[in-house]
Tab-separated table of C-alpha atoms in Angstrom:
chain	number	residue	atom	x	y	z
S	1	UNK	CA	31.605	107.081	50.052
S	2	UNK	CA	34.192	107.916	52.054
S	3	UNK	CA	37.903	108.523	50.758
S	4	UNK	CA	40.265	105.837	51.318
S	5	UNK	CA	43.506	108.008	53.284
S	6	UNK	CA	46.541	106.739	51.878
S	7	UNK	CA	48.616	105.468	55.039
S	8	UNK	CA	51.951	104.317	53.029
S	9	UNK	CA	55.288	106.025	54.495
S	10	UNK	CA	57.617	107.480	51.271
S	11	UNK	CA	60.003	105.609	50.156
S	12	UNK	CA	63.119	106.106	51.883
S	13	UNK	CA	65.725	108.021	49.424
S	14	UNK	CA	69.004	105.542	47.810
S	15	UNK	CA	70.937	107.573	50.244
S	16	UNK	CA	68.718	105.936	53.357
S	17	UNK	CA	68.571	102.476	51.519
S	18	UNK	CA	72.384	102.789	51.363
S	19	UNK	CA	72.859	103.621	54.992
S	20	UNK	CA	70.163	101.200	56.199
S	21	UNK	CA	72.161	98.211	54.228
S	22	UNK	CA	75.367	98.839	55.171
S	23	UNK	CA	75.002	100.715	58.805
S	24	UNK	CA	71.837	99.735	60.186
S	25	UNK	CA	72.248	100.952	63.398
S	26	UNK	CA	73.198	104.068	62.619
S	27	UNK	CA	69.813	106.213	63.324
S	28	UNK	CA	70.745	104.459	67.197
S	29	UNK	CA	72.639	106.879	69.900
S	30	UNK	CA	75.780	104.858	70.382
S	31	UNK	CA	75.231	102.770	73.970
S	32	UNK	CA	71.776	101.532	72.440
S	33	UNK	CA	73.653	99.845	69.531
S	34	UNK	CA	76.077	98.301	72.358
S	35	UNK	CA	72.868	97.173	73.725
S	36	UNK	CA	71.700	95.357	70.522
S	37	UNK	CA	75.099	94.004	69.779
S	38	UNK	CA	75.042	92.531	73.607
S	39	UNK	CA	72.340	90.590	73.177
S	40	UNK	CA	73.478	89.068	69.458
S	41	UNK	CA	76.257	88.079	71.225
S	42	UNK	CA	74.178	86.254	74.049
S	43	UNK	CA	72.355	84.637	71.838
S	44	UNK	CA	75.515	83.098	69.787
S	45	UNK	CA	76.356	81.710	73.209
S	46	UNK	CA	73.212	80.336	74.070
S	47	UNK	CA	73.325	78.544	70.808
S	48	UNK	CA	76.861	77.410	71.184
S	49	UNK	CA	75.471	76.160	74.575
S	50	UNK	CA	73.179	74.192	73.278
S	51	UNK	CA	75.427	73.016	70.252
S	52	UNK	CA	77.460	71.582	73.211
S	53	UNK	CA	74.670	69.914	75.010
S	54	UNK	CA	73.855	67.964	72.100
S	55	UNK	CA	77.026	66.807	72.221
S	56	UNK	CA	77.041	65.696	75.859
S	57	UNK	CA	78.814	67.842	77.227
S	58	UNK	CA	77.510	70.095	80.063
S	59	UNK	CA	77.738	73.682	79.513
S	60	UNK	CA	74.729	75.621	80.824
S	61	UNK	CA	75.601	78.557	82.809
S	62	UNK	CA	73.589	81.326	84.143
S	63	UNK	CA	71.609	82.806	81.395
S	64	UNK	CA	71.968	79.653	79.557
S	65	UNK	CA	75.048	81.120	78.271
S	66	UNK	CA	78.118	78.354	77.581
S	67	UNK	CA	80.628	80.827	79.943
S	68	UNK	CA	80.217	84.149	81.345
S	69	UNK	CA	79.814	87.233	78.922
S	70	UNK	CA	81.126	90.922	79.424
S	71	UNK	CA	79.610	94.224	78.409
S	72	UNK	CA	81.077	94.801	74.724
S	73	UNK	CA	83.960	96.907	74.704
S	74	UNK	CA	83.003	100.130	73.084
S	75	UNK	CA	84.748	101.451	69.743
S	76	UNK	CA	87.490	105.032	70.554
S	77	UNK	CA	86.169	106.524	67.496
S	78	UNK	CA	82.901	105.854	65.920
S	79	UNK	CA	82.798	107.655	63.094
S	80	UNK	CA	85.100	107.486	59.852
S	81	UNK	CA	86.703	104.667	61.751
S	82	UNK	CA	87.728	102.616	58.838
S	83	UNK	CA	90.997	102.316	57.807
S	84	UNK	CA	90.087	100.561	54.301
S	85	UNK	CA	87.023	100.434	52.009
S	86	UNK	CA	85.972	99.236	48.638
S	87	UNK	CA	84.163	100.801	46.203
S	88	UNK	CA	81.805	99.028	43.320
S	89	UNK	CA	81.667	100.316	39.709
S	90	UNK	CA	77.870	100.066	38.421
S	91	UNK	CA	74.723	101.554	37.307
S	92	UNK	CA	73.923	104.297	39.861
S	93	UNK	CA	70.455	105.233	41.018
S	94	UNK	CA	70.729	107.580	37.687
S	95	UNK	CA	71.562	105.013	35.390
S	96	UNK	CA	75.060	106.343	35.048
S	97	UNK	CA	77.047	102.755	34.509
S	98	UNK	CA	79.920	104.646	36.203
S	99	UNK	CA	78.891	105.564	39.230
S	100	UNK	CA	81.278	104.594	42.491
S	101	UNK	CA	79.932	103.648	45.267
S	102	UNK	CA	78.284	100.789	47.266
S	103	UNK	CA	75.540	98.149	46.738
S	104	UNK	CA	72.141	98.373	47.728
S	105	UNK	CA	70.281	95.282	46.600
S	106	UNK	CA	71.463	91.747	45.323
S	107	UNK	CA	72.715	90.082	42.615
S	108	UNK	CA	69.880	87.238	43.167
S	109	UNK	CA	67.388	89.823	42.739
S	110	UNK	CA	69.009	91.329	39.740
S	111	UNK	CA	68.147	94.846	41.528
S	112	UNK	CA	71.587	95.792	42.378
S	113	UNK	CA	72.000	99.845	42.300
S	114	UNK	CA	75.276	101.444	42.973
S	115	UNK	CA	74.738	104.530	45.159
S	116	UNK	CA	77.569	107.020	46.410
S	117	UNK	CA	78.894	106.372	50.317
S	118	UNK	CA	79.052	110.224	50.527
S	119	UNK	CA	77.117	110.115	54.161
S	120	UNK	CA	77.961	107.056	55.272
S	121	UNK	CA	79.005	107.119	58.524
S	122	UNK	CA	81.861	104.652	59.043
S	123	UNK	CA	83.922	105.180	55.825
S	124	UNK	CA	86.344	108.632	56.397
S	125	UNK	CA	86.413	111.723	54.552
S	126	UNK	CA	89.805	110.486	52.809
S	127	UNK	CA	88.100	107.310	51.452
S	128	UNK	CA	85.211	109.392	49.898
S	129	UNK	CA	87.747	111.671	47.961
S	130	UNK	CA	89.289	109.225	46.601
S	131	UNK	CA	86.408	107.438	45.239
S	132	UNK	CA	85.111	111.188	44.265
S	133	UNK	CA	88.223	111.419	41.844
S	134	UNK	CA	88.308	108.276	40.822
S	135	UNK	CA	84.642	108.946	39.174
S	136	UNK	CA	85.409	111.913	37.491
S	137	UNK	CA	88.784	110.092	35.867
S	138	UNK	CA	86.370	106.768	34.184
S	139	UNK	CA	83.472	109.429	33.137
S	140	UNK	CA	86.242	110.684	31.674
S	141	UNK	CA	87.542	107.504	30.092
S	142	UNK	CA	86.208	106.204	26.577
S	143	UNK	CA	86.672	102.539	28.105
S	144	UNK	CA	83.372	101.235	29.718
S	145	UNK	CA	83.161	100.077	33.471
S	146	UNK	CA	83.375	96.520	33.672
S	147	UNK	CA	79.554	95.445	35.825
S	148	UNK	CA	79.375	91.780	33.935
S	149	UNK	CA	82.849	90.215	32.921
S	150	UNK	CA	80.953	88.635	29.597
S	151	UNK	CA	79.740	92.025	28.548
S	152	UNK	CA	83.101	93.456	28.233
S	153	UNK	CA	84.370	96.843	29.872
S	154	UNK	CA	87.211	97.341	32.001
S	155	UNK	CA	87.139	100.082	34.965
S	156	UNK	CA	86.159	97.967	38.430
S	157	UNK	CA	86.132	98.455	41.995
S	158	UNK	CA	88.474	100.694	44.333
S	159	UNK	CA	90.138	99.843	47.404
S	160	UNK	CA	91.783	102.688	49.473
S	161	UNK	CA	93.405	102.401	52.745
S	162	UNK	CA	94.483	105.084	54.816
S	163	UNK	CA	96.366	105.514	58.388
S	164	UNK	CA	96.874	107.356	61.181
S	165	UNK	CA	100.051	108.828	59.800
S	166	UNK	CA	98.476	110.443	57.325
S	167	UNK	CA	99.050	107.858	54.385
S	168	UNK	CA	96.890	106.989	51.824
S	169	UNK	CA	96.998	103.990	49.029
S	170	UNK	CA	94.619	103.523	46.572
S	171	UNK	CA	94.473	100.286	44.533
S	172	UNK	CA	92.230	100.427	41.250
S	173	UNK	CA	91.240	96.817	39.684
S	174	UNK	CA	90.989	96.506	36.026
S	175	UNK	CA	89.814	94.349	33.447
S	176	UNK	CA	92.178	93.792	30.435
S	177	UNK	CA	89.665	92.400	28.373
S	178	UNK	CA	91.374	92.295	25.151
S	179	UNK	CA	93.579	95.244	25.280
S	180	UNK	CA	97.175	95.068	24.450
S	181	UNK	CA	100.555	96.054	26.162
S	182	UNK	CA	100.435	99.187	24.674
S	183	UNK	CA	96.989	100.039	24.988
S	184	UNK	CA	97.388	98.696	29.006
S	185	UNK	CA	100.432	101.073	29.365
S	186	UNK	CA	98.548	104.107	28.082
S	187	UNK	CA	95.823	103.434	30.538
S	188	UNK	CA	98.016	103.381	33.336
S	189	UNK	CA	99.968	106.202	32.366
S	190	UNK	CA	96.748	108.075	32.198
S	191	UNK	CA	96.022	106.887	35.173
S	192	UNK	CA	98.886	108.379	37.177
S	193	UNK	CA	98.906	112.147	35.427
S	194	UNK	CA	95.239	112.121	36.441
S	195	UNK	CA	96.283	111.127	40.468
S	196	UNK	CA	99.191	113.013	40.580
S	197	UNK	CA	99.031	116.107	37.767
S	198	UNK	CA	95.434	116.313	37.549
S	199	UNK	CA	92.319	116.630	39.672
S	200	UNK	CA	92.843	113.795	41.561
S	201	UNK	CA	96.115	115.230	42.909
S	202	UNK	CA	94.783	116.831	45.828
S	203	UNK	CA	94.440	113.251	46.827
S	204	UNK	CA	97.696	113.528	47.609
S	205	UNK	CA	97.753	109.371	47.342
S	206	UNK	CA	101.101	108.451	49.108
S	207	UNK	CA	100.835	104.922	46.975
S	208	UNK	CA	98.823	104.406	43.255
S	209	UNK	CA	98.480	100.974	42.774
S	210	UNK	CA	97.039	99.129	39.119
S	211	UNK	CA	95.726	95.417	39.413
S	212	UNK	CA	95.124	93.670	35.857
S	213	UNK	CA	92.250	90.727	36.931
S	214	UNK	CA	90.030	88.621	35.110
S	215	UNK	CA	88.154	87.250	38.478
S	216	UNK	CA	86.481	88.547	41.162
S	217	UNK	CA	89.148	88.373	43.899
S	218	UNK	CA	92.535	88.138	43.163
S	219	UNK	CA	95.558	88.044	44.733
S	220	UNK	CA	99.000	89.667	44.408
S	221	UNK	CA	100.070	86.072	43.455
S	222	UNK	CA	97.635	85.589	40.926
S	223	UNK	CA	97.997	88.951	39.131
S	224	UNK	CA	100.409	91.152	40.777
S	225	UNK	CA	99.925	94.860	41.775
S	226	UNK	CA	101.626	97.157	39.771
S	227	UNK	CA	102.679	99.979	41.798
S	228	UNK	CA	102.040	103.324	39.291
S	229	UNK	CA	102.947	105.542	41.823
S	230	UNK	CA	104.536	106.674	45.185
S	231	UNK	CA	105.827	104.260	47.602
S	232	UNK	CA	105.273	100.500	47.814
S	233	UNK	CA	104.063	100.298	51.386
S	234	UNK	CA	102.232	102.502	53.555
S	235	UNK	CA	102.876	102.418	57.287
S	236	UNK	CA	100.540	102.480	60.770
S	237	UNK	CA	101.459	103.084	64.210
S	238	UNK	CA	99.912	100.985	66.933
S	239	UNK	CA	100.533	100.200	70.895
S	240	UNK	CA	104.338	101.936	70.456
S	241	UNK	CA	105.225	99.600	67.124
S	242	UNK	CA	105.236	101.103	63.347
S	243	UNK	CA	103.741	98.230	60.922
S	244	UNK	CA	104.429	98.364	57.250
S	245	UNK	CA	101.150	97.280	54.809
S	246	UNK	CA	101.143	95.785	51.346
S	247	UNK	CA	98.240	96.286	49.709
S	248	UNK	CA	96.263	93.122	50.472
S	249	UNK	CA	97.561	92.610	53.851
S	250	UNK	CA	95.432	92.152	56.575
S	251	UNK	CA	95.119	95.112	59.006
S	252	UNK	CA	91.837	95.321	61.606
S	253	UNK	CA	89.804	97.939	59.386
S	254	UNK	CA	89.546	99.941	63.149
S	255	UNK	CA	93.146	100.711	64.134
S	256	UNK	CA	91.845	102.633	67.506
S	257	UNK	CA	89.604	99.367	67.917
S	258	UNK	CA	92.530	97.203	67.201
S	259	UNK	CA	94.555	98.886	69.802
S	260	UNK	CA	92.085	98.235	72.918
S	261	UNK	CA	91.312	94.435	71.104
S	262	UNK	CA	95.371	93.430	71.365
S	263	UNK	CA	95.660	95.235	74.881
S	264	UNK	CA	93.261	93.178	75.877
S	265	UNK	CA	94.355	89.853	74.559
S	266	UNK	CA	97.651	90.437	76.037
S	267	UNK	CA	95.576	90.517	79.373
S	268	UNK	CA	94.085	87.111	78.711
S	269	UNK	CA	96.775	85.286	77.618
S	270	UNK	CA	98.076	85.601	80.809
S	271	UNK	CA	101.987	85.360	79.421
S	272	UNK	CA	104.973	84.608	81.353
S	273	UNK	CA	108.391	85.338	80.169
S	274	UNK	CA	109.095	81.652	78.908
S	275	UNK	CA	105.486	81.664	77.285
S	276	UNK	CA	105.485	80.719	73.703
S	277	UNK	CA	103.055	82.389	71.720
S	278	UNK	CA	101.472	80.565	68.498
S	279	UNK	CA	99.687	83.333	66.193
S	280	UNK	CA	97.844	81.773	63.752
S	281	UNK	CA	96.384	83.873	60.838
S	282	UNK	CA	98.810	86.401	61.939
S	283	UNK	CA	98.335	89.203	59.024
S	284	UNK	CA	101.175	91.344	59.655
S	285	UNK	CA	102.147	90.093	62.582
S	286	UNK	CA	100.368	92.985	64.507
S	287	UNK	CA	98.980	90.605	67.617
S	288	UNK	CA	102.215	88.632	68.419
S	289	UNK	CA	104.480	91.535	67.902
S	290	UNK	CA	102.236	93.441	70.308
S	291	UNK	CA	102.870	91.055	72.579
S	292	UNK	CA	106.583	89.976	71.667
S	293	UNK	CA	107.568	91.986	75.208
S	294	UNK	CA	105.660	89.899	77.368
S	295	UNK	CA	106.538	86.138	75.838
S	296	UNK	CA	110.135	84.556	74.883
S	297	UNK	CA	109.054	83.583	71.298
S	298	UNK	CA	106.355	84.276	68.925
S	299	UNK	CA	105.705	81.815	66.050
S	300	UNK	CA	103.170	83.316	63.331
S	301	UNK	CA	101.730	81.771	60.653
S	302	UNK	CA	100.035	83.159	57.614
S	303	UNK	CA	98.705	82.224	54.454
S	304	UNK	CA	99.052	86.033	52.228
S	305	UNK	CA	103.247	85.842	51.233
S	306	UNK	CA	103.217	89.753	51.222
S	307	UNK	CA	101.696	89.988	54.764
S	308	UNK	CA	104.511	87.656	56.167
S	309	UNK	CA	107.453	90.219	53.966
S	310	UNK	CA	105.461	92.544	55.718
S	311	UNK	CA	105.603	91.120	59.637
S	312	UNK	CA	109.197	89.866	58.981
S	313	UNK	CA	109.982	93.668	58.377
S	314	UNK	CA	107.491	94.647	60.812
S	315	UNK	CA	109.756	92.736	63.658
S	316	UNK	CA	112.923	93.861	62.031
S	317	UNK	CA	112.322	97.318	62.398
S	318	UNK	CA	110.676	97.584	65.516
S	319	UNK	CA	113.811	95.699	66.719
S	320	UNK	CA	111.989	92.706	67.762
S	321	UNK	CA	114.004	89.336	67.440
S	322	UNK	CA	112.129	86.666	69.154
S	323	UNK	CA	109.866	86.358	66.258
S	324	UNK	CA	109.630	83.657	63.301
S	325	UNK	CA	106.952	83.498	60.796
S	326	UNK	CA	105.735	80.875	58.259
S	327	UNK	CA	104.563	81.701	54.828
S	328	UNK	CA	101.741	79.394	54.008
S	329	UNK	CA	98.330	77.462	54.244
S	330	UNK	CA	97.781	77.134	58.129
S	331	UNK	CA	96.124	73.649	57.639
S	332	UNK	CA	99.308	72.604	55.739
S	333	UNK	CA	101.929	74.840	58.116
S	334	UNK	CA	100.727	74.135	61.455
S	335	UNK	CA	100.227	70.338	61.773
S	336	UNK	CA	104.218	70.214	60.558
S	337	UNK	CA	105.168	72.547	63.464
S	338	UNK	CA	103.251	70.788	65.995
S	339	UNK	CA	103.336	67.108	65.551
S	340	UNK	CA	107.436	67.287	66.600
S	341	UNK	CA	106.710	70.074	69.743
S	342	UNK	CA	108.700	68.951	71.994
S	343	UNK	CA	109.366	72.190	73.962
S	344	UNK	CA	108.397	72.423	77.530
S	345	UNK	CA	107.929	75.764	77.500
S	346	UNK	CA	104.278	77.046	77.793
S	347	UNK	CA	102.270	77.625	74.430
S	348	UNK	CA	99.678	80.088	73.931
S	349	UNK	CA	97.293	79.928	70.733
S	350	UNK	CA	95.797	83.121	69.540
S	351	UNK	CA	93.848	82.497	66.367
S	352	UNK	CA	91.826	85.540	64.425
S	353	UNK	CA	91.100	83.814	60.905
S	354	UNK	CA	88.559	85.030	58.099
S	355	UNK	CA	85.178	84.773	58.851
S	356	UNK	CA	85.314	81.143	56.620
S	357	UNK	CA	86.944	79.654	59.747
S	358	UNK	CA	89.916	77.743	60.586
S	359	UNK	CA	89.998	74.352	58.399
S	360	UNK	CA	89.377	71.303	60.682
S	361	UNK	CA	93.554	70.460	60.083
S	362	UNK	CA	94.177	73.267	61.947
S	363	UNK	CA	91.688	72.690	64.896
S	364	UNK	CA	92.962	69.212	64.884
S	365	UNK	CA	96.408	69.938	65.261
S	366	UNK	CA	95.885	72.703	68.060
S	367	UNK	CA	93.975	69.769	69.893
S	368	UNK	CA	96.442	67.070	69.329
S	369	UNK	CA	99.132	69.401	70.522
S	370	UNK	CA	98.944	69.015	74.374
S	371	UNK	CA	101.344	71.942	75.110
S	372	UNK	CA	98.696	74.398	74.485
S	373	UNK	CA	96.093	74.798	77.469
S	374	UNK	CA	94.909	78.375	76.503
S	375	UNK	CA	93.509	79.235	72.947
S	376	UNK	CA	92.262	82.904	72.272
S	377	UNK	CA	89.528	82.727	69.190
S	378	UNK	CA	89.108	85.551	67.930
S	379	UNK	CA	86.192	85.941	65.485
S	380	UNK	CA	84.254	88.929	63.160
S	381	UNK	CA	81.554	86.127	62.521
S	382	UNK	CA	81.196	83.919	65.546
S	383	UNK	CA	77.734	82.879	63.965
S	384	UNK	CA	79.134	81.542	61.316
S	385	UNK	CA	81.808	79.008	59.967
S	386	UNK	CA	83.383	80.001	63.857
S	387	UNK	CA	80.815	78.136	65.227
S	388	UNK	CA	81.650	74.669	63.798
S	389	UNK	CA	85.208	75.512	65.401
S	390	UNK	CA	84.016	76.368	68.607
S	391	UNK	CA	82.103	73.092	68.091
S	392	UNK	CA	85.357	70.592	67.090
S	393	UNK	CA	87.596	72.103	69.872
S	394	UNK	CA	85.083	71.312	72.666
S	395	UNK	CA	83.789	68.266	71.341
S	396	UNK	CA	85.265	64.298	72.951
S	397	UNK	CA	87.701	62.907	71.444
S	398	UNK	CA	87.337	61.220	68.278
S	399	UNK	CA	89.462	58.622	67.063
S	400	UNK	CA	87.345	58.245	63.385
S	401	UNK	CA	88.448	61.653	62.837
S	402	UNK	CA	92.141	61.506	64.175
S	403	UNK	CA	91.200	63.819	67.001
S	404	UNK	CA	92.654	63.095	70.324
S	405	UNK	CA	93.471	65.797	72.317
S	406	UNK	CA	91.416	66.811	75.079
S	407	UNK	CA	89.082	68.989	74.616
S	408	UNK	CA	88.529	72.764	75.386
S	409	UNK	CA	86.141	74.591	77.443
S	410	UNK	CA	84.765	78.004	76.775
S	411	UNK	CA	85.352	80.270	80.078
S	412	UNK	CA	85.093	83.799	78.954
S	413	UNK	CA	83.973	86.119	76.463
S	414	UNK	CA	84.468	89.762	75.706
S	415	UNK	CA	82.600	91.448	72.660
S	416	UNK	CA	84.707	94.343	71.125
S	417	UNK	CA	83.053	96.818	69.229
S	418	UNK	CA	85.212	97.396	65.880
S	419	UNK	CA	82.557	98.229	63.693
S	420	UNK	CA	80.411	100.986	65.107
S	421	UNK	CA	76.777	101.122	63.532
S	422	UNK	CA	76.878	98.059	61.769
S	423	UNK	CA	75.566	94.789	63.578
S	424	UNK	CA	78.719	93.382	63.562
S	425	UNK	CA	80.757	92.824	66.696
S	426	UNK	CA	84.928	91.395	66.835
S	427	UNK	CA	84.054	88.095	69.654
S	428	UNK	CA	86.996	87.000	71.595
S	429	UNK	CA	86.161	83.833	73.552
S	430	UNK	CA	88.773	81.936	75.575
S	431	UNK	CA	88.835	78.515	76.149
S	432	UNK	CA	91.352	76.440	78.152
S	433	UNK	CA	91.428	72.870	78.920
């Protein structure tokens, strides 16, 4: 008999696994991935189309696409482009239960290993320092890493942002568990001498921050972050303007990307000098007061209370004054500010939410509000919870669901690529009505 040849392929090494899960594109030369991120992008408008047809309303264009589609706009830098990443604490491919790094596997499939980013291609040299050092300091510790909240332990994940100026913040989440003040203040004193006397000085963090939290997510609100060390803010330059950044304020994660995305949204809002611009989601107030010049007000509207201290400075410094922002839930802001618009000046919506979506109080108010004729959507997940937005601003009126406005219609969409060798692609789509 003859042998049976084995015709299996190895198995690809954690570092492989780790690349293929979180840059899957990466073994692609850089116009190729452009390519594949294209034609995502054509699909999610052929679907949309079709999402519209079902609703009766005609919006087949050529390629079965609900409005035309441009090339995607290719990333300035596409490597180390990230301007913030997080870091797990878990079991690493060695069993070490203190190994930083990021997931391969899920928790569904209970096969979650945590494997070292050192050659991934999208997180920067800075980033992978910092999560170097922060190793050594909890192999160090006697206190376990916290992997299952019920199991006890307390060192978690990392989050480290860095900028073009050369700033760097690191913000380490920990759980308390049943530690005490004192115990808690030796910790974070420990902490510090290790970032800023010891081996994780040549970090040289320009901001140490220490979150206490019993949950998964939590915000500044919920359990407030301590600042250990350095300065409270770090700062970015972008399109001429100097932003200051708390450290969960929202900040595109490609600042180079960023630049070319707000450029080009300036372009299609086509804004006049009495244009009033409505930025909803705003973050730091990095889209309107890039585009401040161009309009005579800018309203933004944002639900993180630290982001809006943030774009409040933001416009202060940069000497900007037509500029108001509101703290708060945009489904709970926005209706209030637009049911009384009585200003005859021309509004301009610009909306970049989370990739859960805007909340249908928000979509109704922008169509109830007949003052704005041009909407900018501007989505990292236009697949997703985007969709049923796209969906309720095109749709007829419906007076069941206390929506009547007229409705939009998609025109144009552009593709930006702010996430180089993932599959991921920032969709801008404009609609006007």
């Amino acid at each position: 008999k003859k042998a049976r040849v084995s015709c299996s392929l190895p198995e690809p090494s954690w570092e492989e696994r780790l690349a293929n899960a979180v840059t899957p594109l990466w073994r692609l030369p850089y116009q190729e991935q452009l390519q594949v991120k294209y034609e995502s992008q054509r699909k999610i408008l052929q679907t949309l189309a079709s999402r519209l047809e079902e609703l009766g309303i005609d919006a087949q264009k050529p390629g079965g696409l609900c409005c035309p589609l441009q090339p995607v706009v290719p990333s300035p830098i596409i490597n180390g482009y990230r301007n913030k990443s997080t870091f797990s604490v878990n079991r690493g491919p060695d069993g070490n239960p203190k190994t930083v790094g990021l997931y391969v596997g899920t928790g569904r499939g209970r096969n979650i290993v945590c494997v070292k980013a050192n050659h991934v291609e999208n997180i920067p040299s800075k980033h992978k320092q910092v999560a170097q050092c922060y190793e050594e300091f909890i192999c160090r510790s006697p206190l376990d890493s916290c992997i299952l909240f019920h199991e006890g332990g307390h060192w978690r994940e990392l989050v480290v942002r860095t900028t073009s100026c050369g700033h760097t913040m690191a913000i380490i989440t920990f759980h308390p568990q049943q530690l005490g003040q004192e115990a808690l203040a030796t910790q974070k004193a420990l902490l510090k001498e290790f970032f800023t006397c010891g081996p994780g000085a040549v970090c040289a963090l320009t901001s140490l921050y220490f979150q206490e939290s019993t949950m998964t997510r939590c915000s500044h609100e919920q359990s407030p972050y301590q600042l250990l060390h350095g300065a409270p803010h770090i700062f970015e330059e972008l399109l001429g303007l100097k932003f200051r950044l708390s450290p969960d304020a929202f900040f595109q994660v490609n600042t180079a990307g960023a630049a070319v995305l707000y450029q080009a949204v300036g372009e299609l809002c086509q804004a006049t000098g009495d244009t009033v611009l409505l930025d909803i989601c705003c973050g730091t107030g990095t889209i309107g007061l890039s585009l401040a010049h161009r309009v005579s007000k800018v309203i933004g509207v944002e639900v993180v209370k630290k982001a809006i201290e943030d774009a409040e400075w933001n416009a202060a410094f940069n000497g900007i004054s037509n500029c108001e922002f509101h703290s708060g839930k945009a489904e709970a802001v926005l209706p209030q500010l637009l049911a009384s618009w009585e200003d005859a000046r021309p509004l301009v919506a610009v909306v970049n939410p989370s990739r859960a979506g805007l909340h249908y109080r928000v979509v109704r108010a922008i169509r109830n509000c007949r003052s704005i004729r041009r909407l900018l959507y501007i989505s990292c997940k236009p697949e997703g919870e985007a969709m049923r937005n796209f969906l309720e601003l095109c749709c007829p009126p419906d007076p069941r669901k206390k929506l009547a406005g007229k409705p939009f219609a998609p025109v144009l969409a552009i593709p930006f690529d702010m996430f180089p060798h993932t599959v991921h692609c920032e969709l801008v789509l404009l609609f006007t009505r």
